[in-house]
mmCIF file of C-alpha atoms in Angstrom:
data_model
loop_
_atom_site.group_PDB
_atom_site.id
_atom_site.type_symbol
_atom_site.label_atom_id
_atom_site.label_comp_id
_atom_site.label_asym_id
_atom_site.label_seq_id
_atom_site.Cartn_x
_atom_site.Cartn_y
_atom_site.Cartn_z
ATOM 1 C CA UNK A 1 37.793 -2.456 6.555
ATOM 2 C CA UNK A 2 34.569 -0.950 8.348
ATOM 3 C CA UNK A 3 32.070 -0.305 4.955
ATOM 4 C CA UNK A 4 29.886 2.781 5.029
ATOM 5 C CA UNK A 5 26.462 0.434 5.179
ATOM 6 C CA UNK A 6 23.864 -0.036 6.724
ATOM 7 C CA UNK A 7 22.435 -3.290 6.886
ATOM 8 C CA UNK A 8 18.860 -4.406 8.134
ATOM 9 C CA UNK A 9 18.148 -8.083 8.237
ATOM 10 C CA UNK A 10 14.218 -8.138 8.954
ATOM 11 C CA UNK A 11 13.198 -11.929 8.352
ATOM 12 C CA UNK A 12 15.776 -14.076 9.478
ATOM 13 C CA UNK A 13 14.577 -14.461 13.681
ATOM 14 C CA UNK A 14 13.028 -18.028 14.971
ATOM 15 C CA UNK A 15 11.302 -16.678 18.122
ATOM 16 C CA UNK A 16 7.511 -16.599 19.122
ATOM 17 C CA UNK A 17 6.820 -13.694 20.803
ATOM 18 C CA UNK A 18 5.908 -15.074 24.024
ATOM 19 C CA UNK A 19 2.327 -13.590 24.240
ATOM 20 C CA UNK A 20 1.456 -16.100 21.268
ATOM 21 C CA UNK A 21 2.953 -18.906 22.091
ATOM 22 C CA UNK A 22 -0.307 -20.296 23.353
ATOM 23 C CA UNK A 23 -2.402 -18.916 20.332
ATOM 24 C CA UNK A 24 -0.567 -20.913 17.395
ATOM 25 C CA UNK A 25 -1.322 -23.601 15.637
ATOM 26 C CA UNK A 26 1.639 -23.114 13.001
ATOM 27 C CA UNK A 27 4.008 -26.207 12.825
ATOM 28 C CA UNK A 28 7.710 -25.270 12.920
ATOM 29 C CA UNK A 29 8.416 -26.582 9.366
ATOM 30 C CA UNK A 30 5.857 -23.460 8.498
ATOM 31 C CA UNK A 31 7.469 -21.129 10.241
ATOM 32 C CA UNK A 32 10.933 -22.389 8.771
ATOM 33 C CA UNK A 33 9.457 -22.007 5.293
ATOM 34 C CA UNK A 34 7.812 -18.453 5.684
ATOM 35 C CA UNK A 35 10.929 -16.659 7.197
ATOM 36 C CA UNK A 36 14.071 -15.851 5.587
ATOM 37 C CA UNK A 37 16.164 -19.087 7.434
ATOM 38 C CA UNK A 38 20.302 -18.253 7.831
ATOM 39 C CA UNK A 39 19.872 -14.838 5.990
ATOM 40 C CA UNK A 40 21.392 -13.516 8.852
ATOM 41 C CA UNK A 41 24.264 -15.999 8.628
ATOM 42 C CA UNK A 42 24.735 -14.439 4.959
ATOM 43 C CA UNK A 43 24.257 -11.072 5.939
ATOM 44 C CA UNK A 44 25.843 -10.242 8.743
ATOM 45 C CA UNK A 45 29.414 -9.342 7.913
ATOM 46 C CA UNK A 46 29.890 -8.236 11.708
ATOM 47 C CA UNK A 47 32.583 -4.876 12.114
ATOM 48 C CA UNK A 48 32.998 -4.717 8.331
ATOM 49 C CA UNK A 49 29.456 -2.804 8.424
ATOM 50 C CA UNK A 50 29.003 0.107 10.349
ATOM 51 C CA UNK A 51 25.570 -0.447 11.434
ATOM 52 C CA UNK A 52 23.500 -3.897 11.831
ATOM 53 C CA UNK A 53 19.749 -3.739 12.442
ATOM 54 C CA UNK A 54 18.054 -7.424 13.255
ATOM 55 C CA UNK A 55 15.330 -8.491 15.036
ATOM 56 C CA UNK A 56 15.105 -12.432 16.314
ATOM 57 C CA UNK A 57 11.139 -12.412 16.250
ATOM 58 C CA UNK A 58 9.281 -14.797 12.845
ATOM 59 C CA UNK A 59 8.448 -12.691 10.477
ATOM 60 C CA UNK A 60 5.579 -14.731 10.889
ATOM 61 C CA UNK A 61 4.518 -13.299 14.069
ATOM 62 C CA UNK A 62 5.288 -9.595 13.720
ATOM 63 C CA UNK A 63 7.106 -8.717 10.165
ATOM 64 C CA UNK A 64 9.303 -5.447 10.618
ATOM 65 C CA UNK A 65 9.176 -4.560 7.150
ATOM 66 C CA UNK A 66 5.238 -3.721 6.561
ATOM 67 C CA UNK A 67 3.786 -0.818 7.305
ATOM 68 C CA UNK A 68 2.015 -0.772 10.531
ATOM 69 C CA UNK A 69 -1.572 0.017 9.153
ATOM 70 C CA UNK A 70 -1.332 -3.179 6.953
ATOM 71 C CA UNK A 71 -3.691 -5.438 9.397
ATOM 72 C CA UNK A 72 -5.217 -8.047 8.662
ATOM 73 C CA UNK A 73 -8.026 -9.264 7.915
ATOM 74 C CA UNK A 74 -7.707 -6.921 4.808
ATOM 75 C CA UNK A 75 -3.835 -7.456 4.959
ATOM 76 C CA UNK A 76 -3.196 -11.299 5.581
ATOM 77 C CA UNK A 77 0.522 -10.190 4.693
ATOM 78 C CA UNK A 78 0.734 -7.485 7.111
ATOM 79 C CA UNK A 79 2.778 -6.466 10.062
ATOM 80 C CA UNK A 80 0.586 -9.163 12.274
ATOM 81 C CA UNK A 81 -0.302 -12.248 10.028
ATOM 82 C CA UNK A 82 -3.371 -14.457 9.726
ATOM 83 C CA UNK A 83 -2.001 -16.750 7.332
ATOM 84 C CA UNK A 84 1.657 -17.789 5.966
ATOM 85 C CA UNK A 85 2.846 -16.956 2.224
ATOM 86 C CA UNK A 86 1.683 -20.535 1.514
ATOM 87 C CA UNK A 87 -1.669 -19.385 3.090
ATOM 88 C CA UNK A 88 -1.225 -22.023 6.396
ATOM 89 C CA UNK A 89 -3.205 -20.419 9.194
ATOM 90 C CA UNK A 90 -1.286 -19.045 12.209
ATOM 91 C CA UNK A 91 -3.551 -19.198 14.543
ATOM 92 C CA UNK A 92 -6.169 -21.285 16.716
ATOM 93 C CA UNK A 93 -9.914 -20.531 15.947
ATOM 94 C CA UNK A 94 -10.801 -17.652 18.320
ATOM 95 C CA UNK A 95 -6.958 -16.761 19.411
ATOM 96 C CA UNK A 96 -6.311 -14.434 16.326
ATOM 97 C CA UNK A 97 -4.595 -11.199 18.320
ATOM 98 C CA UNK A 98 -7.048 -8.475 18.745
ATOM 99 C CA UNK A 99 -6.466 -4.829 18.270
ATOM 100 C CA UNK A 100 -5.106 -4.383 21.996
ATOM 101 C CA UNK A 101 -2.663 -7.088 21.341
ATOM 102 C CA UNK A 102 -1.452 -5.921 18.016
ATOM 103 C CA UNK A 103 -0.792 -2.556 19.953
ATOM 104 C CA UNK A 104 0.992 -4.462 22.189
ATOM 105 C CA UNK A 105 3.219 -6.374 19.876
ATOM 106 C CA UNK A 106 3.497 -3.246 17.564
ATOM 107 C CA UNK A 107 4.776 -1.254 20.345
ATOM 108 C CA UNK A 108 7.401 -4.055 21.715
ATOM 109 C CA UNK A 109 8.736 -5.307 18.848
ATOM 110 C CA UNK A 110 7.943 -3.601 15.936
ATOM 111 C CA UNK A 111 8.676 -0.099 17.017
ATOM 112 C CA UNK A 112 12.707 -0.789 18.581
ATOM 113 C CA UNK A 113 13.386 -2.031 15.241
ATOM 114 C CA UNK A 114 12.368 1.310 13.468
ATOM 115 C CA UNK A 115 13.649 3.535 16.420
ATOM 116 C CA UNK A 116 16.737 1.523 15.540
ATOM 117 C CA UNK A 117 17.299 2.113 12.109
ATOM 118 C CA UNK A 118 16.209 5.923 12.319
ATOM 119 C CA UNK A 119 19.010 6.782 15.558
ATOM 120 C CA UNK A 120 21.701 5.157 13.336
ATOM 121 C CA UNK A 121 20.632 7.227 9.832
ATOM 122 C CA UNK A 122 20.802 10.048 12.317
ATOM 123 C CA UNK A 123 24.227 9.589 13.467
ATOM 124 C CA UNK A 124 26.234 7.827 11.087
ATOM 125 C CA UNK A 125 27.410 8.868 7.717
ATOM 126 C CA UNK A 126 26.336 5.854 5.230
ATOM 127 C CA UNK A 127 26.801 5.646 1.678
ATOM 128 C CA UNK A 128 24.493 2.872 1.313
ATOM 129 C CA UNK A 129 21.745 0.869 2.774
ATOM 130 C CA UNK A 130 20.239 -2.709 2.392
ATOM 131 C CA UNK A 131 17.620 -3.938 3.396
ATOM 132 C CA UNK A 132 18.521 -8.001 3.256
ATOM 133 C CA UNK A 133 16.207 -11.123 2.312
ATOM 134 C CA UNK A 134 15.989 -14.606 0.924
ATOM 135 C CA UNK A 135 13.038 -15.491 -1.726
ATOM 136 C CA UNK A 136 12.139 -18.814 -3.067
ATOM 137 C CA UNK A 137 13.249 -20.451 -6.232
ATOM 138 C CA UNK A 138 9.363 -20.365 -7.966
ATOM 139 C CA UNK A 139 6.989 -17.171 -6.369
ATOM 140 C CA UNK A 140 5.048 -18.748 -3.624
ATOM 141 C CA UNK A 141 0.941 -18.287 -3.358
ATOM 142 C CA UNK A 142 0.581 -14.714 -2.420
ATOM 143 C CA UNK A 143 3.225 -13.505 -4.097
ATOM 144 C CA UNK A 144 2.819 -11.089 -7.374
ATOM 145 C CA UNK A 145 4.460 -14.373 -9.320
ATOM 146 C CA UNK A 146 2.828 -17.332 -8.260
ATOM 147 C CA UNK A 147 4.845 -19.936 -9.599
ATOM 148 C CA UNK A 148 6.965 -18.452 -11.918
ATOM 149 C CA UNK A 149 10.834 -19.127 -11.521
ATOM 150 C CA UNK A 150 12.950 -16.226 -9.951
ATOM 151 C CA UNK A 151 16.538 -15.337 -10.685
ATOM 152 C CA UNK A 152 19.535 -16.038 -8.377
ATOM 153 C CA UNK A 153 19.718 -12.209 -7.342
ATOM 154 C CA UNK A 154 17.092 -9.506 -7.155
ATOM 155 C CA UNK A 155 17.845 -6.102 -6.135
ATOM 156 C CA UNK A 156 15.037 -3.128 -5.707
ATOM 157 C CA UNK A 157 15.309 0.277 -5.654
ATOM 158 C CA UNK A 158 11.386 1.681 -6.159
ATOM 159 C CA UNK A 159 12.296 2.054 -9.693
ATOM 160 C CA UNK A 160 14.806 4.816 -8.871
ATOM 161 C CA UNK A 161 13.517 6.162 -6.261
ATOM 162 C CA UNK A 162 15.020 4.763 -3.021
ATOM 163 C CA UNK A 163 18.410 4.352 -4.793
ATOM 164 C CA UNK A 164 19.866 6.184 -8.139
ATOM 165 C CA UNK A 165 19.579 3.538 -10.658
ATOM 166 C CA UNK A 166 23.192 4.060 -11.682
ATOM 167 C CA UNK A 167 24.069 2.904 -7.932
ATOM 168 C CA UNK A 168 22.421 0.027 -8.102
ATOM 169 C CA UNK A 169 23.773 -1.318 -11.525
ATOM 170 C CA UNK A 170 26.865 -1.008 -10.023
ATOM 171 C CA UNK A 171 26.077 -3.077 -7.100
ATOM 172 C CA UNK A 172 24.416 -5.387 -9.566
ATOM 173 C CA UNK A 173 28.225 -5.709 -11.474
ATOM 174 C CA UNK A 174 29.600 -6.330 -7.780
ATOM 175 C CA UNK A 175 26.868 -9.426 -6.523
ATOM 176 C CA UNK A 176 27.287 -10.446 -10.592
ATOM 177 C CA UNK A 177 31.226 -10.155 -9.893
ATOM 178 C CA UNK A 178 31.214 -12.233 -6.117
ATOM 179 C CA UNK A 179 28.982 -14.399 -6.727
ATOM 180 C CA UNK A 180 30.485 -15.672 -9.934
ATOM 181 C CA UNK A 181 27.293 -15.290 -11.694
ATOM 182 C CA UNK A 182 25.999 -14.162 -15.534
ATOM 183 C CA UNK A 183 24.152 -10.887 -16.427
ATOM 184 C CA UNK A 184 21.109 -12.515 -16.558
ATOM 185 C CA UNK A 185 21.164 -14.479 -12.920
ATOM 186 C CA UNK A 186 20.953 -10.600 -11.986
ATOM 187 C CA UNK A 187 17.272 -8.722 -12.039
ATOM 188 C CA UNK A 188 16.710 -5.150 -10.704
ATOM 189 C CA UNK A 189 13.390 -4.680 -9.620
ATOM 190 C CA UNK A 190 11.789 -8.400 -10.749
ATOM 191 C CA UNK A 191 9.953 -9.480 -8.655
ATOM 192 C CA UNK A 192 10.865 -7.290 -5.932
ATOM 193 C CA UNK A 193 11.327 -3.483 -6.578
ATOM 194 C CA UNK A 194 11.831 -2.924 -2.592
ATOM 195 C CA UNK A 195 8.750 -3.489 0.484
ATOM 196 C CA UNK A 196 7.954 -0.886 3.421
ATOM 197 C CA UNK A 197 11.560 -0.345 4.691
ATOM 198 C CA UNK A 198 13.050 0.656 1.250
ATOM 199 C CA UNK A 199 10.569 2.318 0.326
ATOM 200 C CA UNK A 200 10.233 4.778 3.676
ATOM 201 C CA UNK A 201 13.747 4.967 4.045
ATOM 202 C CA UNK A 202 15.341 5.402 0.680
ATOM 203 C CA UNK A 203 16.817 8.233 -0.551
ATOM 204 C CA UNK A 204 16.070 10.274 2.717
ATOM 205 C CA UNK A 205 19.186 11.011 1.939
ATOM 206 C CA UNK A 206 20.814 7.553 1.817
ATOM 207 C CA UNK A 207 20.353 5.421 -1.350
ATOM 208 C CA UNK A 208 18.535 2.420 -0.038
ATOM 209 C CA UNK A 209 18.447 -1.366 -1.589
ATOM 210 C CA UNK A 210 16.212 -4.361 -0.992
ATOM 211 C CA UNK A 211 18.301 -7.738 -1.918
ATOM 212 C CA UNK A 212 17.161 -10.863 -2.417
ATOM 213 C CA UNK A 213 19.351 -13.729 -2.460
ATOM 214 C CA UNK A 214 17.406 -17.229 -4.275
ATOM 215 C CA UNK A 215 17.187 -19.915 -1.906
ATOM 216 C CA UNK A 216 18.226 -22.683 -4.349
ATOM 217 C CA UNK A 217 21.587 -20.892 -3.695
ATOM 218 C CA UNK A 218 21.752 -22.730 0.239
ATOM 219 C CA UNK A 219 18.574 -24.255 0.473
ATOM 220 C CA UNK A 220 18.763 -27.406 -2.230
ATOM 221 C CA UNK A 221 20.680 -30.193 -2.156
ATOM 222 C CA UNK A 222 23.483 -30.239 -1.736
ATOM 223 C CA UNK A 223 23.593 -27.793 1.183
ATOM 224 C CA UNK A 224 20.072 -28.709 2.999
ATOM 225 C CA UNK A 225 18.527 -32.050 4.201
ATOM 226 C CA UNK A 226 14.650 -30.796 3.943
ATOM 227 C CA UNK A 227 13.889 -33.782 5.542
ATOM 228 C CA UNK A 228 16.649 -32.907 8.794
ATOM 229 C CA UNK A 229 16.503 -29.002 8.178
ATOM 230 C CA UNK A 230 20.276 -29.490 8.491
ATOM 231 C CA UNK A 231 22.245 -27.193 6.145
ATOM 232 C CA UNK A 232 26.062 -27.008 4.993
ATOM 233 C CA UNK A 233 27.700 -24.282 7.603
ATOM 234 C CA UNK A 234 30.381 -24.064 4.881
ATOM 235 C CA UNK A 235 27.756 -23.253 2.628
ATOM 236 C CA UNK A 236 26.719 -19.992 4.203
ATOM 237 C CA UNK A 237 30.041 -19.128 4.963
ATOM 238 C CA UNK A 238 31.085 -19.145 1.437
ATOM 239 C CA UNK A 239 27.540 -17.070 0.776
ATOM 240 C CA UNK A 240 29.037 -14.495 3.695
ATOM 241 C CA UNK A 241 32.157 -14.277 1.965
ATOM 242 C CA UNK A 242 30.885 -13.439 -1.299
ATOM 243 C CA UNK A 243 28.175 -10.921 -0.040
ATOM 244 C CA UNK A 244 30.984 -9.283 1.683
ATOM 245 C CA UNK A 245 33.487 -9.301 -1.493
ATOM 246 C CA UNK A 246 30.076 -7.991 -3.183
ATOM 247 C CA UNK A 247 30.580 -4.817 -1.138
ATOM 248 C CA UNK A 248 34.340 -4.702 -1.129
ATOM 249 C CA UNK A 249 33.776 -4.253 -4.857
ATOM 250 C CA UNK A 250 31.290 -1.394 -4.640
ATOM 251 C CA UNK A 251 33.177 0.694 -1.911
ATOM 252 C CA UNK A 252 36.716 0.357 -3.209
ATOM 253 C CA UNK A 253 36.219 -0.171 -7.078
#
């Protein structure tokens, strides 16, 4: 069964864009830690979604989901980075990207991403649209909840105004449903109510989700070796399965 969804998985690529790969300082463990690692593993339910959007560029390099004005040095979390979300710099003294590069890098990978999402909106009939992350178990340093725990499942919608609220309590029952989980594993809109792409996109006219999945759910023992970065492939099969179930539930229910 082909689902009437769109799914964008923004923060799961590895690559360096190769006009910084001589400008970095960043240690792969960091890079590892500030992307969303395997979420496209999870995510990707192949030809049961009608539409995939994914880029394989770090987040830490050039994040898809910020809006293209957020530079730093104001924005140290912007689309081009100075500085992890555990605040390690990126970059070698002097090699921070100037304005021409940023243009550069905006324009190459930043921009086929959006073009992508905005030709398939135009010419596909979804019902629904996700925008699809991992978060960490306890809110890292520059996040609005610096070390407070999360729950196993977050889903934004802007506070109704990328998706109707009653849409995404039922997809709440679904994930709660899947993923074998209680009512209160299950927050809408804490700590994330839904970042650039969510918020642009939603409700124009598709109701529009951001999901977050905790990373204590594949990332802890006993799926991951921190100390190998080798993970349980069974693990994030099982994860796959249940996502899709997740929206088995919503469409057919």
């Amino acid at each position: 069964m082909t689902f009437p969804v769109l799914i964008c998985i923004p923060h799961s690529g590895t690559k360096i864009p190769a006009e910084l790969r001589q400008r970095i300082k960043i240690k792969p463990k960091e890079i590892f830690a500030d992307i969303d690692a395997y979420t496209k593993e999870i995510y990707d339910i192949g030809t049961n979604a009608m539409k995939i959007v994914y880029t394989p560029y770090a987040r830490t390099f050039i994040d898809v989901n910020r809006n293209e004005n957020d530079l730093p040095p104001e924005q140290p979390d912007g689309i081009v980075k100075s500085m992890t979300c555990y605040k390690n710099s990126i970059y070698k003294k002097g090699k921070e990207p100037d304005s021409k590069l940023i243009t550069k890098l905006v324009k190459k990978y930043y921009d086929p991403y959006h073009t992508e999402i905005i030709g398939a909106t135009k010419f596909l009939d979804f019902k629904l649209a996700l925008d699809c992350h991992s978060m960490a178990a306890v809110g890292p340093d520059i996040s609005p909840d610096v070390g407070k725990e999360r729950p196993l499942i977050c889903l934004g919608n802007c506070y109704g105004e990328s998706c109707p609220m009653d849409i995404t309590v039922k997809l709440a029952e679904c994930f709660m449903l899947a993923f074998g989980l209680r009512e209160k594993d299950i927050k809408i809109n804490k700590p994330f109510f839904g970042k650039y792409t969510t918020q642009k996109y939603g409700n124009k006219p598709v109701p529009w989700v951001h999901v977050e999945l905790n990373r204590k759910l594949f990332l802890e023992k006993p799926w991951f070796d921190s100390s190998t970065q080798k993970i349980d492939k069974k693990r994030l099969l099982k994860l796959n399965y249940m996502f899709e179930m997740a929206l088995r539930l919503f469409f057919v229910k």
